[in-house]
PDB file of C-alpha atoms in Angstrom:
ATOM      1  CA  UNK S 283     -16.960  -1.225  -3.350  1.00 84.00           C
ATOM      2  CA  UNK S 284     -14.212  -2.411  -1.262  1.00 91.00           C
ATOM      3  CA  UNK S 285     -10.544  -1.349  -0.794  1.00 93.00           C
ATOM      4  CA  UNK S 286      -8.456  -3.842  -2.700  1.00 95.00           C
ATOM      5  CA  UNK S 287      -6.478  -4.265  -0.012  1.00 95.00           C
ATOM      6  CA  UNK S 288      -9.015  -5.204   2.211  1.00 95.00           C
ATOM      7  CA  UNK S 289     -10.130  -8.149   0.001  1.00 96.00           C
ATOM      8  CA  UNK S 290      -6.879  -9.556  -0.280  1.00 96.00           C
ATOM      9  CA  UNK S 291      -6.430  -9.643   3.201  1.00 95.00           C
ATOM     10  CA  UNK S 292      -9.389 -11.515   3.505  1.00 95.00           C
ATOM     11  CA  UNK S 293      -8.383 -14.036   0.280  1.00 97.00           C
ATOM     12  CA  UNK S 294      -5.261 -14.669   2.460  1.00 96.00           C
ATOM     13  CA  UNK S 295      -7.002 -15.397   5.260  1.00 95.00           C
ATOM     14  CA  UNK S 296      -9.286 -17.927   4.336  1.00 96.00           C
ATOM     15  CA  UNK S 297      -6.464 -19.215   2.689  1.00 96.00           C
ATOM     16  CA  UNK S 298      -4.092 -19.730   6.084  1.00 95.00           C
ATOM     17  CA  UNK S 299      -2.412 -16.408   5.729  1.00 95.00           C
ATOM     18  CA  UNK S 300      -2.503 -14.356   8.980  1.00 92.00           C
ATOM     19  CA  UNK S 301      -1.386 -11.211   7.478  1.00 93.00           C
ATOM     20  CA  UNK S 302      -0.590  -9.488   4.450  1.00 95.00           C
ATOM     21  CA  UNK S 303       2.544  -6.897   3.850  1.00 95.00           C
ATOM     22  CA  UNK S 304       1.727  -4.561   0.887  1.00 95.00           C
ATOM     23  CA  UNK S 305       5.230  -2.866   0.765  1.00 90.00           C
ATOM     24  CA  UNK S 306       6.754  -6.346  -0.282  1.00 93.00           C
ATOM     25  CA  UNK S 307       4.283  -9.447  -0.301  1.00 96.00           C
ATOM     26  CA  UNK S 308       1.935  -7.653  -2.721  1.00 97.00           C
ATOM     27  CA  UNK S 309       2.150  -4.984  -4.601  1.00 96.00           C
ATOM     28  CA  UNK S 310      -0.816  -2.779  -5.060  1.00 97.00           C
ATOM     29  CA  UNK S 311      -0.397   0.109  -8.417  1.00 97.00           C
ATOM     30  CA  UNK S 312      -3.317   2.638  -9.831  1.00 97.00           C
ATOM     31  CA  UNK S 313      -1.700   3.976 -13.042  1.00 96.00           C
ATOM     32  CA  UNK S 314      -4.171   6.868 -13.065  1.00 94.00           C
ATOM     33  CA  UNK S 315      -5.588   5.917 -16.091  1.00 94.00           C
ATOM     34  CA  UNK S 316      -8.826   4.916 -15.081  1.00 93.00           C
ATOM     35  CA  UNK S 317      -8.311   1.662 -14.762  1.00 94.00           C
ATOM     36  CA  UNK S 318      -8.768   1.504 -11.322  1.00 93.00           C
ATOM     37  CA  UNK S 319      -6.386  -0.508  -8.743  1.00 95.00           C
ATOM     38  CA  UNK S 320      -4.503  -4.321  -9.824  1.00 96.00           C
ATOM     39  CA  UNK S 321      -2.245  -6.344  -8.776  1.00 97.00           C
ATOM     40  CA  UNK S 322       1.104  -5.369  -9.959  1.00 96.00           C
ATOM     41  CA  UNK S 323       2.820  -8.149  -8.097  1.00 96.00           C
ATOM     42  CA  UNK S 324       1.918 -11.264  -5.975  1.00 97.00           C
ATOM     43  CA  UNK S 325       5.303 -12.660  -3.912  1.00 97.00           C
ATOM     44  CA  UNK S 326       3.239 -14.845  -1.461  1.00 96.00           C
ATOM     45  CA  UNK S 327       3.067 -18.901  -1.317  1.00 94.00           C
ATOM     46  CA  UNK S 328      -0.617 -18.985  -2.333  1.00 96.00           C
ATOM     47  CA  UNK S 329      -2.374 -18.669  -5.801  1.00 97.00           C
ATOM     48  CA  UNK S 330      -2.515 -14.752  -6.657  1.00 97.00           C
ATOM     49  CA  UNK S 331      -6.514 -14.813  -6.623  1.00 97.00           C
ATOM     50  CA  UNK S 332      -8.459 -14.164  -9.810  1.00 95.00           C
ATOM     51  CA  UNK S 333     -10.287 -10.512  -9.604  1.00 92.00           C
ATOM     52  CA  UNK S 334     -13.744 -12.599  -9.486  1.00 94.00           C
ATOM     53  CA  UNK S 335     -12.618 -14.227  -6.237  1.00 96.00           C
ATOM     54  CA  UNK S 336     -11.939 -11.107  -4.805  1.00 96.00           C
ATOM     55  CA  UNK S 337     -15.294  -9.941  -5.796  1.00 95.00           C
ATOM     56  CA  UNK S 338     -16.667 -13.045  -3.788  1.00 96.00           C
ATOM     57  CA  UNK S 339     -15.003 -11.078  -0.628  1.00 96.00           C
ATOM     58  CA  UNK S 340     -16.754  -7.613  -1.543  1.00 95.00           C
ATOM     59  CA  UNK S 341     -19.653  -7.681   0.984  1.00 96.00           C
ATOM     60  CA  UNK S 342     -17.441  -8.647   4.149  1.00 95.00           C
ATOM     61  CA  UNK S 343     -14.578  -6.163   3.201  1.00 94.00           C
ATOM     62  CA  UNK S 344     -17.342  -3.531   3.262  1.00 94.00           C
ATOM     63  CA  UNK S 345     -18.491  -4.462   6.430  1.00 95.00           C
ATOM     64  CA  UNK S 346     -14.905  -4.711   8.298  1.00 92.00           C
ATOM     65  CA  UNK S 347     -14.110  -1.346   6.742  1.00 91.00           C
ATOM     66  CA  UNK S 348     -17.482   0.166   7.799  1.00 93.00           C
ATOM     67  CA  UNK S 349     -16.394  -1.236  11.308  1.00 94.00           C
ATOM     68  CA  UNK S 350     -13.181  -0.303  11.211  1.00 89.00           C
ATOM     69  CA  UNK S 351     -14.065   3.189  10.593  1.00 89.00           C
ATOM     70  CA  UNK S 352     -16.813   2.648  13.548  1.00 94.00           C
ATOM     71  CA  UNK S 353     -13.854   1.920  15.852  1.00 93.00           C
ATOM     72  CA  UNK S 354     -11.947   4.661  14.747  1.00 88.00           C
ATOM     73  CA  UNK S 355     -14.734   6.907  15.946  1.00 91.00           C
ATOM     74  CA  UNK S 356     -15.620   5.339  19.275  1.00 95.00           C
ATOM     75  CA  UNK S 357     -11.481   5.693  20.109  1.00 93.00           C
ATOM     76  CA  UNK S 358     -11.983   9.485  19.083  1.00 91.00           C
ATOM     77  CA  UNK S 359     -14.629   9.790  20.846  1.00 95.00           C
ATOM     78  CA  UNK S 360     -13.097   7.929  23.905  1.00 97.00           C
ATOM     79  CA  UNK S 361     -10.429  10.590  24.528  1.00 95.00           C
ATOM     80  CA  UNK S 362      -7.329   9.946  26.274  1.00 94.00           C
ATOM     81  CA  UNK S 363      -6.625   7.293  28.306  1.00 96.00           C
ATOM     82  CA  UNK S 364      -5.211   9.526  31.410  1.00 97.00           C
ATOM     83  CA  UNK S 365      -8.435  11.617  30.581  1.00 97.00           C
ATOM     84  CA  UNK S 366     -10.267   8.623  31.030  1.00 97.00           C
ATOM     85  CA  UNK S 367      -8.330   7.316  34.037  1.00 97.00           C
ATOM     86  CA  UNK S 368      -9.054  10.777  35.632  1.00 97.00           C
ATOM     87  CA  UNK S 369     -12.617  10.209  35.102  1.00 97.00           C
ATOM     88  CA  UNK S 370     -12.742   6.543  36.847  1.00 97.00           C
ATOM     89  CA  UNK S 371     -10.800   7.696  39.511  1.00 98.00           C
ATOM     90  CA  UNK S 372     -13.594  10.554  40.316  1.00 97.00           C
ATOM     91  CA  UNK S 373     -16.938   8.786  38.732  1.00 97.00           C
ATOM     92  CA  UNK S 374     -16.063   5.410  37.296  1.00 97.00           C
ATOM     93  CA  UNK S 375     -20.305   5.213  37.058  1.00 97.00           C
ATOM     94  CA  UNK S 376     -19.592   8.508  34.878  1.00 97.00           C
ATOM     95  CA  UNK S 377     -17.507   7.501  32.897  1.00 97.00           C
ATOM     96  CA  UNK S 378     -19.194   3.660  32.330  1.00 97.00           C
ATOM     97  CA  UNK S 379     -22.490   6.025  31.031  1.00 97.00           C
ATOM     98  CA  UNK S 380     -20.324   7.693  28.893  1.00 97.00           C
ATOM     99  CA  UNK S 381     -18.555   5.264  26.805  1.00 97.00           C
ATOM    100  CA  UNK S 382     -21.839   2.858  26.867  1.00 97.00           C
ATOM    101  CA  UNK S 383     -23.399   6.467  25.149  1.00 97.00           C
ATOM    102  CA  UNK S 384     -20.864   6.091  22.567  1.00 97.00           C
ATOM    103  CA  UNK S 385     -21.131   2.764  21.256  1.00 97.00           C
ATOM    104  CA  UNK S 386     -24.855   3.351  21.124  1.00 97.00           C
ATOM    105  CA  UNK S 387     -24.193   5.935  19.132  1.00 97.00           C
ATOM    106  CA  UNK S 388     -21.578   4.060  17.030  1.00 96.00           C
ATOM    107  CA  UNK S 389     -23.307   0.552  16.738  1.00 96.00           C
ATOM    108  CA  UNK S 390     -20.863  -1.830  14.574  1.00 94.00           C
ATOM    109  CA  UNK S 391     -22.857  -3.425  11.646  1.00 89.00           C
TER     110      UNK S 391
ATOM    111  CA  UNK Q  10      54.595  41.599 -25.838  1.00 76.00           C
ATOM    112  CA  UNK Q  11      53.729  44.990 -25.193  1.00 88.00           C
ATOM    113  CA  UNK Q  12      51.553  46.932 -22.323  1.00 90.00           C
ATOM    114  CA  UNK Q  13      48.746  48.860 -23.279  1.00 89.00           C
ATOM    115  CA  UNK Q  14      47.659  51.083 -20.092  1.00 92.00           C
ATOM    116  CA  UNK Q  15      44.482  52.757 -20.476  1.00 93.00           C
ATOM    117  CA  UNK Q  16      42.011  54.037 -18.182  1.00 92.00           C
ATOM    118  CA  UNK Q  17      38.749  53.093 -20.402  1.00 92.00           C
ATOM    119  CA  UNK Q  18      38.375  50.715 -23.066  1.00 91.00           C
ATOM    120  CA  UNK Q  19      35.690  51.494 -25.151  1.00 92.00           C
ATOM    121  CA  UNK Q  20      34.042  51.605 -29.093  1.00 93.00           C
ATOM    122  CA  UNK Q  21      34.714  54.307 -31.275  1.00 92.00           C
ATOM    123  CA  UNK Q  22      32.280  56.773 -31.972  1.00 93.00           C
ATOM    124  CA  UNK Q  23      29.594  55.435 -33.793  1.00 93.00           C
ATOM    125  CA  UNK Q  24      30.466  51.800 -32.872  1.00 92.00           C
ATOM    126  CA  UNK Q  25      28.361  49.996 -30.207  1.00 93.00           C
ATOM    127  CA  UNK Q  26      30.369  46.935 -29.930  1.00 93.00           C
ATOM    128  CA  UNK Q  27      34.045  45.923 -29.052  1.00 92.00           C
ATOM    129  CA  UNK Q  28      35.495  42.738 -29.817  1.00 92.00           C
ATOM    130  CA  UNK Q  29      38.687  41.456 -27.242  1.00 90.00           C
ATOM    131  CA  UNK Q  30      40.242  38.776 -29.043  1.00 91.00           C
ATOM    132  CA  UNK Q  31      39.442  36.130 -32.032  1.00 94.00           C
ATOM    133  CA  UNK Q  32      38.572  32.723 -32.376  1.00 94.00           C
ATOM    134  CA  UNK Q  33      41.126  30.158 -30.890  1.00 95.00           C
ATOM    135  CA  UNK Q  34      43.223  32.743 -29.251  1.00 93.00           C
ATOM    136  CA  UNK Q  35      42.530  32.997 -25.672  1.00 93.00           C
ATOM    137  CA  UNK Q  36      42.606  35.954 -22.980  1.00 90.00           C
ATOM    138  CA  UNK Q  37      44.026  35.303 -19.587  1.00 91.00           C
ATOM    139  CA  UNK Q  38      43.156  37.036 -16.418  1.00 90.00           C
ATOM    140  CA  UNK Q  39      45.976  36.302 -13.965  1.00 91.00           C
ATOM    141  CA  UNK Q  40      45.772  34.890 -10.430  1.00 94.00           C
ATOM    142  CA  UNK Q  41      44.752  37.691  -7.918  1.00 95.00           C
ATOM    143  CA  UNK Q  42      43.151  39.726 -10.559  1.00 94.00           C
ATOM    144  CA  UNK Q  43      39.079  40.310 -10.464  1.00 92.00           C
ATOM    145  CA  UNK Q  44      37.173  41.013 -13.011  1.00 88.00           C
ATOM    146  CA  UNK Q  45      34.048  43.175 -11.300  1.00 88.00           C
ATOM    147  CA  UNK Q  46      31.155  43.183 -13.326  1.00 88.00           C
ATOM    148  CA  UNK Q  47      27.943  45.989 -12.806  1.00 91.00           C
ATOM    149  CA  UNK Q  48      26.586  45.114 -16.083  1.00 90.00           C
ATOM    150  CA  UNK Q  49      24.564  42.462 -17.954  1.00 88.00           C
ATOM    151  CA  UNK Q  50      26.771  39.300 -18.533  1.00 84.00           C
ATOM    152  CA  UNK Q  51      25.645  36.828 -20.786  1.00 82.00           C
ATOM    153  CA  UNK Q  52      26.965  33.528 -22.310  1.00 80.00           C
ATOM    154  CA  UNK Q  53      29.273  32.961 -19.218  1.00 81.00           C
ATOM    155  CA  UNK Q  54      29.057  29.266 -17.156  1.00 79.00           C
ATOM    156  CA  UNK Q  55      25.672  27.389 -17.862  1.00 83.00           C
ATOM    157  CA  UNK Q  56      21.701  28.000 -17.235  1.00 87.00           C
ATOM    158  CA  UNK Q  57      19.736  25.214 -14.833  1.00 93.00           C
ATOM    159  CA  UNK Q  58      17.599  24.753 -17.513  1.00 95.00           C
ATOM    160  CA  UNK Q  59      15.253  22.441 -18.332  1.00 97.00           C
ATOM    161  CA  UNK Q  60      13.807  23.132 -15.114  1.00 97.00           C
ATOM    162  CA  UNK Q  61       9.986  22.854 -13.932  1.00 97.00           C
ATOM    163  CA  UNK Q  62       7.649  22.616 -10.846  1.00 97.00           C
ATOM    164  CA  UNK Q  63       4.016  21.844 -11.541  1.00 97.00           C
ATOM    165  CA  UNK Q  64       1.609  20.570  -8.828  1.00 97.00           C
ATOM    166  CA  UNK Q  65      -1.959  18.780  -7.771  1.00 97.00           C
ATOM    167  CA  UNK Q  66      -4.295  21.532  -8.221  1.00 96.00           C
ATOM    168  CA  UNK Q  67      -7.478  18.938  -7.111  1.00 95.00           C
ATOM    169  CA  UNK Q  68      -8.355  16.590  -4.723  1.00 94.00           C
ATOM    170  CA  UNK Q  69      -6.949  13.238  -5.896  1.00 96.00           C
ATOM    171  CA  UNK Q  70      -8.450  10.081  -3.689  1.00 95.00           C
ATOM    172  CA  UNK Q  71      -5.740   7.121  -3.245  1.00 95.00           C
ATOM    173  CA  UNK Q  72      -7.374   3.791  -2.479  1.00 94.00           C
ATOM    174  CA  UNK Q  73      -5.635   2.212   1.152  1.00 93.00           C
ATOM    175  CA  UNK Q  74      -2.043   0.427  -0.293  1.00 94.00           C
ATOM    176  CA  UNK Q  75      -2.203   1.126  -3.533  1.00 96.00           C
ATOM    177  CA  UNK Q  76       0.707   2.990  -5.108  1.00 97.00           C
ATOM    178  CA  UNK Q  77      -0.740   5.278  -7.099  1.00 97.00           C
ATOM    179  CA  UNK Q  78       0.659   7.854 -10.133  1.00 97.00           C
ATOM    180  CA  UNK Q  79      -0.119  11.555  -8.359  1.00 97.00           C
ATOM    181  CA  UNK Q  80      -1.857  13.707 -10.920  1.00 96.00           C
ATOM    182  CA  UNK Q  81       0.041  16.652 -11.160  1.00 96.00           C
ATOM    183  CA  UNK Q  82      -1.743  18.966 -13.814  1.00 93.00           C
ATOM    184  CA  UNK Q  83      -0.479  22.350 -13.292  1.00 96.00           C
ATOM    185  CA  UNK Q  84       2.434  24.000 -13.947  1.00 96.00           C
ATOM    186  CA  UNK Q  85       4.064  26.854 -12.183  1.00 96.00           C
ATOM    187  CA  UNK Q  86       6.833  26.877 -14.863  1.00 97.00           C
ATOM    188  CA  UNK Q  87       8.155  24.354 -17.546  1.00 97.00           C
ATOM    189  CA  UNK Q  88      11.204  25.978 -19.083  1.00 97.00           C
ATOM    190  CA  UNK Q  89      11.322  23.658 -21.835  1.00 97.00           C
ATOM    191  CA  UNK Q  90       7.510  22.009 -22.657  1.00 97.00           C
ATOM    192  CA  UNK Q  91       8.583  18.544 -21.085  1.00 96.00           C
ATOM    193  CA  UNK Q  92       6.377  18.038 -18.284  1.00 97.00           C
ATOM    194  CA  UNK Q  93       3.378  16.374 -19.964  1.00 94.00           C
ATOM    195  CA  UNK Q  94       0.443  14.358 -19.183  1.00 90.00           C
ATOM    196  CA  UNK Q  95       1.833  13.744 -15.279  1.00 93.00           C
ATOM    197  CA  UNK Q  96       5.432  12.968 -16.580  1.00 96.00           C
ATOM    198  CA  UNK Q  97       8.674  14.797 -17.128  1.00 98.00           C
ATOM    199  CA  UNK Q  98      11.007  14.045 -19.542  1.00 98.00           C
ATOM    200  CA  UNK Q  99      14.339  16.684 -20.217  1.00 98.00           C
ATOM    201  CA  UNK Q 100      16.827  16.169 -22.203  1.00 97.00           C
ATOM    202  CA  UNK Q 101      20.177  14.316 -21.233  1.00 96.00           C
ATOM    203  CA  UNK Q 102      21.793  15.721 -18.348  1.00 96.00           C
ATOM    204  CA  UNK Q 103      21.889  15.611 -14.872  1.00 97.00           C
ATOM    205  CA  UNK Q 104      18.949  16.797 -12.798  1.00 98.00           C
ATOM    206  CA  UNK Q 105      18.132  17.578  -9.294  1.00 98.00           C
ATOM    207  CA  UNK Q 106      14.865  16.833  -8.743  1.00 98.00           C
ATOM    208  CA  UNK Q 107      12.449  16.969  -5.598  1.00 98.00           C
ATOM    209  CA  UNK Q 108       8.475  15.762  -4.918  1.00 98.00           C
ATOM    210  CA  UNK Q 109       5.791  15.725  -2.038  1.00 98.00           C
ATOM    211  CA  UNK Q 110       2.766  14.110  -1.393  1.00 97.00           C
ATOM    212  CA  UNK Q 111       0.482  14.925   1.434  1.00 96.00           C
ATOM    213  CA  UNK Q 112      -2.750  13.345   2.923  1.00 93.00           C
ATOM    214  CA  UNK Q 113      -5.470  15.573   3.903  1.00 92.00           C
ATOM    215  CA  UNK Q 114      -6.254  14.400   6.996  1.00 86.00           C
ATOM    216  CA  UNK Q 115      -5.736  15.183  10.541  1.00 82.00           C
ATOM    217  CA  UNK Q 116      -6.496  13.367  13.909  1.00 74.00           C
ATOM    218  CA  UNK Q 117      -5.530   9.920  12.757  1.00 75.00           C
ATOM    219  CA  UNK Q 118      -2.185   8.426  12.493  1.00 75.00           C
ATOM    220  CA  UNK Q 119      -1.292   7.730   8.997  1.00 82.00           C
ATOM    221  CA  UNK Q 120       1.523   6.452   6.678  1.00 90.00           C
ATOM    222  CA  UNK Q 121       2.525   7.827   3.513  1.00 94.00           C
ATOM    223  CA  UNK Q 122       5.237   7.299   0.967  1.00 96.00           C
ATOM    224  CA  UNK Q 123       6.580   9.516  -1.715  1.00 97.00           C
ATOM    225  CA  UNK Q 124       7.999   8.033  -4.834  1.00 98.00           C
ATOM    226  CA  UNK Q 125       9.960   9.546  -7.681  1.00 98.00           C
ATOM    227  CA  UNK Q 126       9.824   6.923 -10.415  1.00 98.00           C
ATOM    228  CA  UNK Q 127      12.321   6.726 -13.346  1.00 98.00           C
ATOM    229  CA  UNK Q 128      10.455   5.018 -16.567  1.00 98.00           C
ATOM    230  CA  UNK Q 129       8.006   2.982 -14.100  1.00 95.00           C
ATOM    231  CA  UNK Q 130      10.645   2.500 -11.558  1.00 96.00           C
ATOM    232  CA  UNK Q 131      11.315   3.247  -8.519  1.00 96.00           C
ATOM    233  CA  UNK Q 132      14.137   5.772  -7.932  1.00 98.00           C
ATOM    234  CA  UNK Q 133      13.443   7.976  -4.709  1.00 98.00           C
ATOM    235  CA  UNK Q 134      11.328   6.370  -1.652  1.00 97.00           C
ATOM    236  CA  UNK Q 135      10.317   7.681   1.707  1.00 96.00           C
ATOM    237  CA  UNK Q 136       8.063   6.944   4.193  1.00 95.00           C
ATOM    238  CA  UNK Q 137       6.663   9.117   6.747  1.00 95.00           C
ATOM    239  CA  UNK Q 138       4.364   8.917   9.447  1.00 91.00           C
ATOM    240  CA  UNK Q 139       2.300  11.416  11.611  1.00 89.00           C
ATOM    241  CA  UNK Q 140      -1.187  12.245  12.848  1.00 85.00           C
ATOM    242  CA  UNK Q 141      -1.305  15.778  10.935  1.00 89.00           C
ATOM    243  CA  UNK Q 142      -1.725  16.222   6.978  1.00 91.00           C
ATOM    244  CA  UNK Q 143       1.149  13.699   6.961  1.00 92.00           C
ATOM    245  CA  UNK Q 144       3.305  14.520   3.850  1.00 94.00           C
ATOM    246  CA  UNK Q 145       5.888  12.580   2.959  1.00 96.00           C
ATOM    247  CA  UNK Q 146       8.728  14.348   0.703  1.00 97.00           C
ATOM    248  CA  UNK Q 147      11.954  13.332  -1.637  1.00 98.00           C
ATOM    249  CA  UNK Q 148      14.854  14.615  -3.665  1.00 98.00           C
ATOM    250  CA  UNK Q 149      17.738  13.379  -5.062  1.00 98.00           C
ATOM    251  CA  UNK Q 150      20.087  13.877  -7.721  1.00 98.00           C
ATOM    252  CA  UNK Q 151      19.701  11.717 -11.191  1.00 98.00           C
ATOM    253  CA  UNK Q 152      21.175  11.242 -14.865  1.00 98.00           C
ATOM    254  CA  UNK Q 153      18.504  11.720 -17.592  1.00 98.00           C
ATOM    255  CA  UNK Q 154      19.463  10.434 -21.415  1.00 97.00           C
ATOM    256  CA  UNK Q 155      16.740  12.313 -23.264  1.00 97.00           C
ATOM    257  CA  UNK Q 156      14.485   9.687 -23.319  1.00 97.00           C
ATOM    258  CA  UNK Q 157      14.143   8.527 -19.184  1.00 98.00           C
ATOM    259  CA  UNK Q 158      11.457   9.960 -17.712  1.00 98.00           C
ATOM    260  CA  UNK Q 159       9.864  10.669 -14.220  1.00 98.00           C
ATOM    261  CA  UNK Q 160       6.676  10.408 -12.556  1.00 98.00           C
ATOM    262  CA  UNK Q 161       5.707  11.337  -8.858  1.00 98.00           C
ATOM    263  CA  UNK Q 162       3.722   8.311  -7.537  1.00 98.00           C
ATOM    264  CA  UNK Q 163       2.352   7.857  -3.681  1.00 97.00           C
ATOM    265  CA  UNK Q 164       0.734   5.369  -1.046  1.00 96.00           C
ATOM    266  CA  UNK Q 165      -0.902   5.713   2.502  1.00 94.00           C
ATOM    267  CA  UNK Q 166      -2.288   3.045   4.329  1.00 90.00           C
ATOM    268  CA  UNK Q 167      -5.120   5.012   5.492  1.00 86.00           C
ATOM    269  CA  UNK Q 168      -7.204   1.981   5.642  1.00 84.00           C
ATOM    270  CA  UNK Q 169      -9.879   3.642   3.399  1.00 86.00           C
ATOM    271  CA  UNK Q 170      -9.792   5.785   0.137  1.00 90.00           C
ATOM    272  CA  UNK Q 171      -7.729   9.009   1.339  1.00 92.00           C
ATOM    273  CA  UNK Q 172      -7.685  12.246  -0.651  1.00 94.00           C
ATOM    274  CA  UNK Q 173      -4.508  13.889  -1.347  1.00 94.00           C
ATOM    275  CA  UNK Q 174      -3.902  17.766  -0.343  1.00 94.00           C
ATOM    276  CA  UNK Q 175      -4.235  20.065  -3.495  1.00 95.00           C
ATOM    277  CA  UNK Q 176      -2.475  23.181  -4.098  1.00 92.00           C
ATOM    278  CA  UNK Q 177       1.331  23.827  -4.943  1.00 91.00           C
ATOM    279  CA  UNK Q 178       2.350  24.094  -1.284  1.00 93.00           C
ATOM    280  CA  UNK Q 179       0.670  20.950  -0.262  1.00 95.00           C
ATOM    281  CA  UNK Q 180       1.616  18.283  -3.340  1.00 97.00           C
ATOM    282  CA  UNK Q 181       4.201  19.316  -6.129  1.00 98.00           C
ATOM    283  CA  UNK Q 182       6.655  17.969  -7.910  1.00 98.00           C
ATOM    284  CA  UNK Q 183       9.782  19.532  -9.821  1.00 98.00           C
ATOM    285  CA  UNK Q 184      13.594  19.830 -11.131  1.00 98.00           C
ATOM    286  CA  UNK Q 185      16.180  21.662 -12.589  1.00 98.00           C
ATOM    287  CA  UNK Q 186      19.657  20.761 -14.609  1.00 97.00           C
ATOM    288  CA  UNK Q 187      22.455  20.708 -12.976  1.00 95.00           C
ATOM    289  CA  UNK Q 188      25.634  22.690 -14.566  1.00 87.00           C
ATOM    290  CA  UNK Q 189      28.457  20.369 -14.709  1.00 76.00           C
TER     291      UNK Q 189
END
């Protein structure tokens, strides 16, 4: 299942909202009691979504995490960007072979 | 008035305790004199009790910007049986009281904040960023009525469900009274 957070930033977006600030827009609380995640408080100009419409975002939250996380890698995997300048400046058909190699190996879903 | 100088003040034989004094009367020691004690002292100024420090002793996994109650389960010491079930709740006084949460996590810049919460709200906050088990810490001094209690909450934005570091070093919370 999705991040909660994730869901709700896609809620706002199909709903004209370019971003989302979690600190004071929404609230997000887990009381540990195995209840899981809710919304604690909704301060934004749109209707606080029901937790079936969020559902409705579950597949595509999944997929932008699992590509988020992708991306994550593939900038690990990267390096540095004076690394990588380095490497142009000796064998920028190098260092093209080498970042193709790691989005093959990191394909986005 | 009279002077009584002695060498050694002590019981009489057979005695093992000597009383200075009675009730409402009250024994002076004068400005510039010490009293220099190699002894056991007791009922002198105040103890910083109730005083405890418990911690996270598993893995607890935080979903991405969600401010979550930390799980602290284990106590090093609880003076007074009032940390319970993740909350701490002394009788009245003033307290100093301290907490830390920390991601575990490296290579990845993160954000996490540490929140003492007084009966659900919040009373301490920080935020702290870094790209190495990033803990974020507070303390803070606070007035307890026998009733208030606190709770050690926290929140990353991780993008993903983040565990938090175990262990007393890593992810603790605690206090102790204050003598006033």
């Amino acid at each position: 299942m999705a991040q909660l957070s994730t869901k709700i930033e896609m809620y706002c977006t199909a709903n004209g909202l370019a971003s989302v600030d979690f600190m004071t827009e929404v609230m997000l609380q887990d009381d540990s009691d195995g209840k899981g995640a809710y919304i604690k408080e909704w301060n934004l100009g749109i209707a606080k979504p029901t937790m079936e419409q969020l559902a409705s975002y579950d597949a595509d939250a999944n997929k932008q995490e699992q590509n988020n996380q992708i991306r994550a890698t593939r900038k690990a995997e990267y390096g540095d960007i004076g690394d990588q300048l380095d490497e142009i400046y000796k064998d920028i058909d190098a260092w093209k072979t080498r970042i193709a190699k790691v989005k093959a190996d990191n394909p986005k879903v | 008035m009279s002077t009584l100088k002695v060498d050694t003040l002590t019981t009489r034989d057979g005695q093992s305790s000597l009383t200075l004094g009675a009730s409402g009367k009250t024994l002076t020691i004068p400005s510039g004199a010490t009293i220099s004690n190699s002894g056991t002292a007791t009922g002198f100024g105040g103890t910083n009790t109730p005083q405890f420090h418990a911690y996270l002793s598993s893995s607890q996994t935080l979903s991405n910007s969600v401010l979550t109650k930390i799980s602290i389960d284990t106590e090093v010491f609880d003076s007074d049986n009032d940390f319970t079930s993740n909350k701490w709740t002394p009788s009245a006084g003033t307290y100093f009281v301290y907490g830390q949460v920390r991601l575990q996590r490296n290579g990845v810049t993160d954000q996490i904040g540490c929140y003492i919460r007084k009966n659900g709200a919040d009373l301490f906050t920080r935020f702290a960023y870094g790209n190495y088990y990033t803990a974020s810490n507070v303390f803070g001094t606070v007035s307890m009525n026998g009733t208030d209690y606190l709770e050690l909450w926290g929140v990353h934005q991780a993008g993903s469900n983040t565990d938090i570091s175990p262990n007393s070093d890593k992810t603790f919370f605690g206090g102790y009274k204050i003598i006033t």
